[in-house]
Coordinates of C-alpha atoms in Angstrom, one line a residue:
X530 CA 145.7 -63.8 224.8
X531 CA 146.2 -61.1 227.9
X532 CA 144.2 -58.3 225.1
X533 CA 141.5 -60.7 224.6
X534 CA 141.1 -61.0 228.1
X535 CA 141.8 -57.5 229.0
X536 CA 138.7 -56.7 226.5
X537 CA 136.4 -59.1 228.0
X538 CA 134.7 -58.9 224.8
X539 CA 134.5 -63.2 225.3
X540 CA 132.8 -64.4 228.1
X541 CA 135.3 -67.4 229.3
X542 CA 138.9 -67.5 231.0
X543 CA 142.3 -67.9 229.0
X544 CA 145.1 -70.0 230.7
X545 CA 148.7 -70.1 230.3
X546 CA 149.7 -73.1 231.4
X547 CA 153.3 -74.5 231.7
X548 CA 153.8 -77.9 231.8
X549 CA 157.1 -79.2 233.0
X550 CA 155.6 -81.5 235.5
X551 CA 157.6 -80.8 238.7
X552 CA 158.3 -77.9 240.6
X553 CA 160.5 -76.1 238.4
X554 CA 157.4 -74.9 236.1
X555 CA 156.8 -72.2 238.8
X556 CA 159.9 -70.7 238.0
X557 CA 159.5 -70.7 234.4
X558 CA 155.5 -69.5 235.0
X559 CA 157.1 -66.8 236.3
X560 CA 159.1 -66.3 234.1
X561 CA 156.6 -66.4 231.5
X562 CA 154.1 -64.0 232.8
X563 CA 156.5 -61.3 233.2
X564 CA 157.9 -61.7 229.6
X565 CA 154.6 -61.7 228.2
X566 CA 152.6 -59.6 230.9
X567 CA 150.2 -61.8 231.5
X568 CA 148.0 -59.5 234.1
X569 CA 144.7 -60.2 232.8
X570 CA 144.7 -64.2 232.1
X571 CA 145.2 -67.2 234.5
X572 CA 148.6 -68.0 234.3
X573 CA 149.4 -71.4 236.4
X574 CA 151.4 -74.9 235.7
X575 CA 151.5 -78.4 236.4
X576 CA 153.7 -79.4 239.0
X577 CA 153.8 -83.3 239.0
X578 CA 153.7 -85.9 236.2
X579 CA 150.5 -87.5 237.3
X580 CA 149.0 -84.4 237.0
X581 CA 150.1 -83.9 233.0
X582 CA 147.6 -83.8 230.7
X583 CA 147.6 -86.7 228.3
X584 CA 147.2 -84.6 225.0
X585 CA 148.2 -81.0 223.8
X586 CA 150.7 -78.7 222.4
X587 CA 152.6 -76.0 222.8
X588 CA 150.9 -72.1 222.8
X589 CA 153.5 -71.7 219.8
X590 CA 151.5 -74.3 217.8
X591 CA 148.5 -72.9 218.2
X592 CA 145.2 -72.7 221.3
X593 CA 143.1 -75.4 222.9
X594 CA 139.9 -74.1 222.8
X595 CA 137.1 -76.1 225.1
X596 CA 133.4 -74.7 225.5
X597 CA 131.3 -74.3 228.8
X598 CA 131.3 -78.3 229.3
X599 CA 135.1 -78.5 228.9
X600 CA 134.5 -80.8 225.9
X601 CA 137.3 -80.0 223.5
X602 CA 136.3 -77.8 220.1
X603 CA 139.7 -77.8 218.4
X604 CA 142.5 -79.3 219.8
X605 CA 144.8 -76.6 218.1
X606 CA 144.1 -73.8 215.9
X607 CA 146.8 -72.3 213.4
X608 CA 149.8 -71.7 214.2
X609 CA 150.9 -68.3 214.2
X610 CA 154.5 -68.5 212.9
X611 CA 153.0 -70.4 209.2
X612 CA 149.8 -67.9 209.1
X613 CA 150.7 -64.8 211.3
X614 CA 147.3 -62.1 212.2
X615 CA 144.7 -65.1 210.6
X616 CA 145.9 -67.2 213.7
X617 CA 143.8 -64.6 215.9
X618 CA 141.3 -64.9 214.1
X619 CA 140.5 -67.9 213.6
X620 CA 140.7 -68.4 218.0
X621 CA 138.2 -65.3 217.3
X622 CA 135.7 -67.4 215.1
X623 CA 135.7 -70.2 217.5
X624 CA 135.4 -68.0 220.8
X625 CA 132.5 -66.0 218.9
X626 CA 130.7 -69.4 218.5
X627 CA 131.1 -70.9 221.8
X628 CA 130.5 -67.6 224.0
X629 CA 127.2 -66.6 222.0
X630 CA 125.7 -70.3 222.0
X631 CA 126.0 -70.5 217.7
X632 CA 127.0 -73.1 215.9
X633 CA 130.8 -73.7 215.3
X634 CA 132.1 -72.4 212.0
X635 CA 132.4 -74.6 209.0
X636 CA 135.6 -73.1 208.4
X637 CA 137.7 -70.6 210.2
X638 CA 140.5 -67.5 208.8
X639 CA 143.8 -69.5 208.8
X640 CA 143.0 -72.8 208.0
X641 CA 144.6 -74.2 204.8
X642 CA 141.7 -75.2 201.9
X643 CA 142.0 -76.6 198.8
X644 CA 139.9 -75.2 195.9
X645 CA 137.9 -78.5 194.8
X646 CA 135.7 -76.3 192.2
X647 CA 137.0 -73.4 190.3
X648 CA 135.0 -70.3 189.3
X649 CA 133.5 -70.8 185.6
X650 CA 136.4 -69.6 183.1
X651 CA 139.2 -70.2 185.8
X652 CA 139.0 -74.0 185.6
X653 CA 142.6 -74.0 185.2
X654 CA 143.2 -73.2 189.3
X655 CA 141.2 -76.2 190.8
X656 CA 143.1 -78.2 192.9
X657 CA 145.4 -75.2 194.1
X658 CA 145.9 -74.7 198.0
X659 CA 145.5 -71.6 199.6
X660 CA 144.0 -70.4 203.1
X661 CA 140.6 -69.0 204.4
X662 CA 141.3 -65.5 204.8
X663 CA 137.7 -65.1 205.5
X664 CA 134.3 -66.9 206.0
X665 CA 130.6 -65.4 205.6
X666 CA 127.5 -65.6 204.0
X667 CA 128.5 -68.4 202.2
X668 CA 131.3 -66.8 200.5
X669 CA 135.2 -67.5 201.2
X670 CA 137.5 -65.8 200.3
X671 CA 140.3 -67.6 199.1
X672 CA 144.1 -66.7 199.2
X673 CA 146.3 -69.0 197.1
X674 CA 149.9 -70.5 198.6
X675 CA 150.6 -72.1 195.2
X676 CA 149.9 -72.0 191.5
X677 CA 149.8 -68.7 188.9
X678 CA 147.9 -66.2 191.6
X679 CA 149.9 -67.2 194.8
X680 CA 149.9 -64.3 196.8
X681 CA 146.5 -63.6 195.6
X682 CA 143.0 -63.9 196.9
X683 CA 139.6 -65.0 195.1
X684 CA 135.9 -65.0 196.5
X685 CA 134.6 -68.2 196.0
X686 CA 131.1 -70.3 196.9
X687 CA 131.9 -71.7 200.2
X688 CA 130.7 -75.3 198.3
X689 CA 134.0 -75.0 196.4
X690 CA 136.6 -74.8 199.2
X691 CA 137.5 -77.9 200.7
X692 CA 139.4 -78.1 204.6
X693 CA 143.1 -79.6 204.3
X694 CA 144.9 -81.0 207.5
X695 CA 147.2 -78.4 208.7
X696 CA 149.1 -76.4 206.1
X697 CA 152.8 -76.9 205.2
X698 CA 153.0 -73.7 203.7
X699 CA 156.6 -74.8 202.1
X700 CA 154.7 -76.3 199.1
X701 CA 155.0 -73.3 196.7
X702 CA 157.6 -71.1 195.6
X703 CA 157.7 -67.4 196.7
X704 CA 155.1 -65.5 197.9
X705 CA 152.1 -66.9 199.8
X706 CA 149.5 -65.8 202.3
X707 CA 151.7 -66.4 205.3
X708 CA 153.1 -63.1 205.5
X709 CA 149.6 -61.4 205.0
X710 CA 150.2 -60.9 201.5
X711 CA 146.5 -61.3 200.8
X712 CA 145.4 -61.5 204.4
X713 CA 144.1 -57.9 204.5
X714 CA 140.9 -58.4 202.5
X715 CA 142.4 -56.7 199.3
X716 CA 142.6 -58.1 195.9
X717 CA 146.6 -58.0 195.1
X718 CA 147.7 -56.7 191.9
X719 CA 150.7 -57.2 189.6
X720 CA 152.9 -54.2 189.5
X721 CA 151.8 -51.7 186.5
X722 CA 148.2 -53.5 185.7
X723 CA 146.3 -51.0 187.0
X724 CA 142.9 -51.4 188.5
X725 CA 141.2 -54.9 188.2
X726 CA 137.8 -56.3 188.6
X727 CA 136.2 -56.9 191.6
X728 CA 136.3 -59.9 193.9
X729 CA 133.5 -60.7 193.9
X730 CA 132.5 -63.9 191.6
X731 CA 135.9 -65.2 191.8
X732 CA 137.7 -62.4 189.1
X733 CA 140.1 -61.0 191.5
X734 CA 143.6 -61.6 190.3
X735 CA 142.6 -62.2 186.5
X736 CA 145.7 -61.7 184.2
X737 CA 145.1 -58.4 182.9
X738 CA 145.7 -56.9 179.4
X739 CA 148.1 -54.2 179.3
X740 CA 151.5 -54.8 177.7
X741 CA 154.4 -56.6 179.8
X742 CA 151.7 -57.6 182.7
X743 CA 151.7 -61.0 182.0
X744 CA 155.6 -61.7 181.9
X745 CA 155.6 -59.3 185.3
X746 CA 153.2 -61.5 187.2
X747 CA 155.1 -64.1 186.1
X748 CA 158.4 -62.7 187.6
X749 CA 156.6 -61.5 191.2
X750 CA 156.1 -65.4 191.5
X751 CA 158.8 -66.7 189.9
X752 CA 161.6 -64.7 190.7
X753 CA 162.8 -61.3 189.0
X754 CA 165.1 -61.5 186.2
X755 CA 166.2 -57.6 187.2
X756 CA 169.4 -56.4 189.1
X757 CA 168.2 -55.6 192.4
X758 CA 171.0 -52.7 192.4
X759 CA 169.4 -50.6 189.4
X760 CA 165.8 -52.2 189.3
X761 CA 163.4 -49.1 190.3
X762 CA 160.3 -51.0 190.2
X763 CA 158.2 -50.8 193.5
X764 CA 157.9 -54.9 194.3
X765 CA 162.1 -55.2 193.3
X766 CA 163.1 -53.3 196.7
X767 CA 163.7 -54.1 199.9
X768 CA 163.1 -51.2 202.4
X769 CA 166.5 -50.3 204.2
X770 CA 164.5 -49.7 207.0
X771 CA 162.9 -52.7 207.4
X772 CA 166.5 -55.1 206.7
X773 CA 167.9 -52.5 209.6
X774 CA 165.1 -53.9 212.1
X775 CA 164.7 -57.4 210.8
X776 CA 168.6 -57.7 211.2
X777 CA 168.8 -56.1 214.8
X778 CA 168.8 -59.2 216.7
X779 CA 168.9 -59.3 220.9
X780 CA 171.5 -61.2 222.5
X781 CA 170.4 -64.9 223.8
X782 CA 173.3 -64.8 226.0
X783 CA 175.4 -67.2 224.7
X784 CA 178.2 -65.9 223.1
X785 CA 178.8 -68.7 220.1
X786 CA 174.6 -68.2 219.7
X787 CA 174.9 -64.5 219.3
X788 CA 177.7 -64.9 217.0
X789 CA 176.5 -66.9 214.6
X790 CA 173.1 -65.1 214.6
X791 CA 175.3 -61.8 213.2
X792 CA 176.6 -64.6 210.2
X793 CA 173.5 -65.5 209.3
X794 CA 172.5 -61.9 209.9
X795 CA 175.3 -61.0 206.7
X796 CA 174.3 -64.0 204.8
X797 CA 170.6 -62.1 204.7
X798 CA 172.1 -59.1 203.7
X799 CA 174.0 -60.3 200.9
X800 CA 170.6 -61.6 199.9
X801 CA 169.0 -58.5 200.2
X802 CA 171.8 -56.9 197.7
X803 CA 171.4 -59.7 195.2
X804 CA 168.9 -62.0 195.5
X805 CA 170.8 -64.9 193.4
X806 CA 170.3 -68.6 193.7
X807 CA 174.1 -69.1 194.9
X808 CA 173.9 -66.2 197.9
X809 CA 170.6 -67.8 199.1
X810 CA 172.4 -71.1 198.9
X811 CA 175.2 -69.4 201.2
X812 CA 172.2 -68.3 203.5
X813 CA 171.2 -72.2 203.5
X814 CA 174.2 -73.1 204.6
X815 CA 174.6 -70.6 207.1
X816 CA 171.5 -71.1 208.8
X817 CA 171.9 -75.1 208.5
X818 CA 174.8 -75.0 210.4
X819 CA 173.7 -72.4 212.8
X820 CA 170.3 -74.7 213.6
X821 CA 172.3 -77.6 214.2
X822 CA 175.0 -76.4 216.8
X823 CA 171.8 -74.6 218.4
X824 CA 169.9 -78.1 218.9
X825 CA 173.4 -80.0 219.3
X826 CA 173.5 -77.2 222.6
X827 CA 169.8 -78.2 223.1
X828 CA 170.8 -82.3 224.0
X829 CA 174.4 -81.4 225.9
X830 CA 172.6 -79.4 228.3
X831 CA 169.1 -81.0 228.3
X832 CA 167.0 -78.0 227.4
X833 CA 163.0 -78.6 226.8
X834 CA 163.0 -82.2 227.1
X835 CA 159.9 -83.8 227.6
X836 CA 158.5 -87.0 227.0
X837 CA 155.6 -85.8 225.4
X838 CA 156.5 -84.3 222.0
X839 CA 153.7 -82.4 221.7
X840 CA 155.0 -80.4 225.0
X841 CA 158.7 -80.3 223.5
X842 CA 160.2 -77.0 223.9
X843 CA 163.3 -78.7 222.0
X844 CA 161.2 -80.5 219.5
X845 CA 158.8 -77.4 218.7
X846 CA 162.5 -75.0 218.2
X847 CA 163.8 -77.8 216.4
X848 CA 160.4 -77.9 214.0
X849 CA 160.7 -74.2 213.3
X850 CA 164.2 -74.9 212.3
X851 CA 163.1 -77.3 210.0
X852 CA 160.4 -75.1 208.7
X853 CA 162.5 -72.9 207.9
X854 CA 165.1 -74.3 206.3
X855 CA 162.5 -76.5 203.7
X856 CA 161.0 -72.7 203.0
X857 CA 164.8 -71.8 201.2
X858 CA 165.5 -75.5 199.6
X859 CA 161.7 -75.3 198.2
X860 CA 162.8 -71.3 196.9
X861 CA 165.8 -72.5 195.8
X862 CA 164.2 -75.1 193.2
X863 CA 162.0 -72.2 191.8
X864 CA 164.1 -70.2 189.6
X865 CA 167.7 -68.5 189.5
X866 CA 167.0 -65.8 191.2
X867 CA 164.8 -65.3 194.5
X868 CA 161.9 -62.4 194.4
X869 CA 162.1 -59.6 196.5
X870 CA 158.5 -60.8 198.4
X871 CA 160.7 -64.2 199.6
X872 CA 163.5 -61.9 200.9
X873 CA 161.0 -59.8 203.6
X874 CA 159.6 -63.0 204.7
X875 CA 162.6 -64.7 205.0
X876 CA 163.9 -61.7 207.1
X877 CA 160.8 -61.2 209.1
X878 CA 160.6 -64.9 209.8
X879 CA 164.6 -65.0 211.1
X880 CA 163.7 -61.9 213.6
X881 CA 160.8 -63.9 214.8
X882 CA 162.6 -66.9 215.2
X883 CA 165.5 -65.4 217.0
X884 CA 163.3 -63.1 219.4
X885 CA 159.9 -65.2 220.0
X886 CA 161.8 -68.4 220.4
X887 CA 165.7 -68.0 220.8
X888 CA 165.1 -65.8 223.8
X889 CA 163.2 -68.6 225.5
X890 CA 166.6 -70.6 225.6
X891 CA 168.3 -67.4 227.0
X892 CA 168.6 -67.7 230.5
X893 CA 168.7 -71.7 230.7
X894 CA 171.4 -72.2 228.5
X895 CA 173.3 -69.2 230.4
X896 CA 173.1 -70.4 233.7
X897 CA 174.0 -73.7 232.2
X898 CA 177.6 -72.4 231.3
X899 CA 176.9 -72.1 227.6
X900 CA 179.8 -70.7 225.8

């Protein structure tokens, strides 16, 4: 939000507002604007409960977007955490329409579709979910979160995609779009098929012919039958690198917190060394029990309470957790053994979680006396 103002590419303000409802949301505005370096946007709060607004959301779950008359265009756009760089843009697609007087957008990046009419010959995908990656001259380009080319993206007629309420991306096994898997604009391929048609007219991601391709696209979605330990093929590894940055976690301050972030931290490694069923079952476990002393914390010291859900800290944490958690139990019914693909995301998604929202319970539960 502060680059998009910095740009001033889009003529209207952004606001940052924090919501508490008494006097100790200055302190936390503060707060905020430091941590995020808010030095281009309004950054403010509301400091009575007559004041509150009566509807909205946390920044977490998405923006608020108004136009010029303050009339309400979307009342939240996608959430970042479930559809990560297509979030920006689909504020983009909005803040394009409303600043240059043009219609709003049929259908924005980020927003999970259904495909109610498949491309002649691929009749078998209609009724798969996926999301708008992208949106133009009548074309959509549609990257699937379920079904045989999840992870993968087809252009389609725009009168073949059909809007869904906000996506659960939980639904399918593996690799989706969430972790911008087909969010780049590229048609994915199966390890070893070699080139494949184009997008266009719906053919990206057709099975291809050579030998073996079809049992390996099988296994990117299904889950690898290989030893992780020996396996040299390209979408098998894990890059050491990236487990070493995933898996360096900042301290929240509380010292039982911290520990039990390093736990889970092992449990992911042991993953990333085996990727069975029963070791991402142990990571399950791990990060169940981890989730609820964090929101058992959460009630004994009162942190984001509100009496407005919507404006939960606690009950937006406490969502993520749950988010979380139903991404491994639906992994866990898809197969023996857990793809490589489900491993970074899992990882990613953990040093998210512990550094976008942990961190925000830092300080409170500290000065709190957490132990």
């Amino acid at each position: 939000m502060n680059s998009w103002a910095a740009e001033g590419i889009y003529d209207c303000n952004f606001l940052c507002i924090c919501v508490l409802g008494d006097r100790s949301a200055y302190g936390l505005c503060k707060e905020m604007s430091a941590q995020m370096k808010l030095t281009h946007c309004v950054n403010g709060f509301v400091a009575s409960p007559q004041d509150m607004p009566t509807y909205g959301q946390l920044g977490c779950q998405g923006f608020i977007v108004l136009d010029k008359e303050h009339k309400v265009v979307s009342e939240g756009t996608s959430p970042f955490m479930q559809v990560r760089g297509l979030a920006f843009k689909h504020v983009e697609a909005l803040l394009n329409a409303v600043c240059n007087n043009l219609p709003l957008p049929d259908l924005c990046p980020g927003e999970a579709v259904q495909l109610a009419k498949a491309p002649e010959g691929l009749e078998k995908l209609q009724g798969y979910r996926g999301i708008c990656i992208r949106a133009q001259d009548n074309k959509v380009d549609f990257g699937f979160t379920d079904g045989p080319l999840q992870g993968k993206m087809i252009s389609v007629p725009h009168s073949s995609v059909q809007r869904l309420d906000p996506m659960d991306e939980e639904e399918s096994c593996g690799q989706g779009c969430s972790s911008g898997a087909c969010a780049d604009g590229s048609c994915q391929k199966a390890a070893g098929c070699g080139d494949r048609k184009s997008c266009e007219g719906g053919n990206c991601g057709l099975p291809c012919s050579k030998p073996g391709c079809e049992e390996r696209e099988a296994s990117s979605s299904e889950g690898s039958t290989c030893d992780p330990s020996t396996c040299e093929r390209a979408e098998c590894k894990v890059d050491p690198d990236f487990v070493s940055q995933a898996l360096d976690l900042v301290s929240v301050k509380v010292a039982s917190m911290d520990s039990e972030h390093e736990e889970c931290a092992t449990a992911l490694r042991r993953l990333v060394n085996t990727r069975t069923r029963e070791v991402l079952e142990e990571v399950l476990k791990c990060l169940s029990d981890h989730f609820a002393h964090e929101e058992a914390l959460f009630e004994e010291y009162g942190f984001g309470a509100h009496v407005n859900e919507k404006l939960s800290a606690k009950k937006s944490h406490a969502n993520e957790h749950q988010r979380m958690l139903n991404k491994v139990r639906k992994q866990l019914s898809c197969g023996p053994s857990v793809p490589a693909t489900f491993v970074r995301e899992l990882l990613q998604e953990f040093h998210e979680h512990t550094t976008l929202y942990d961190v925000q319970y830092a300080d409170f539960l500290a000065g709190k006396g957490a132990k």
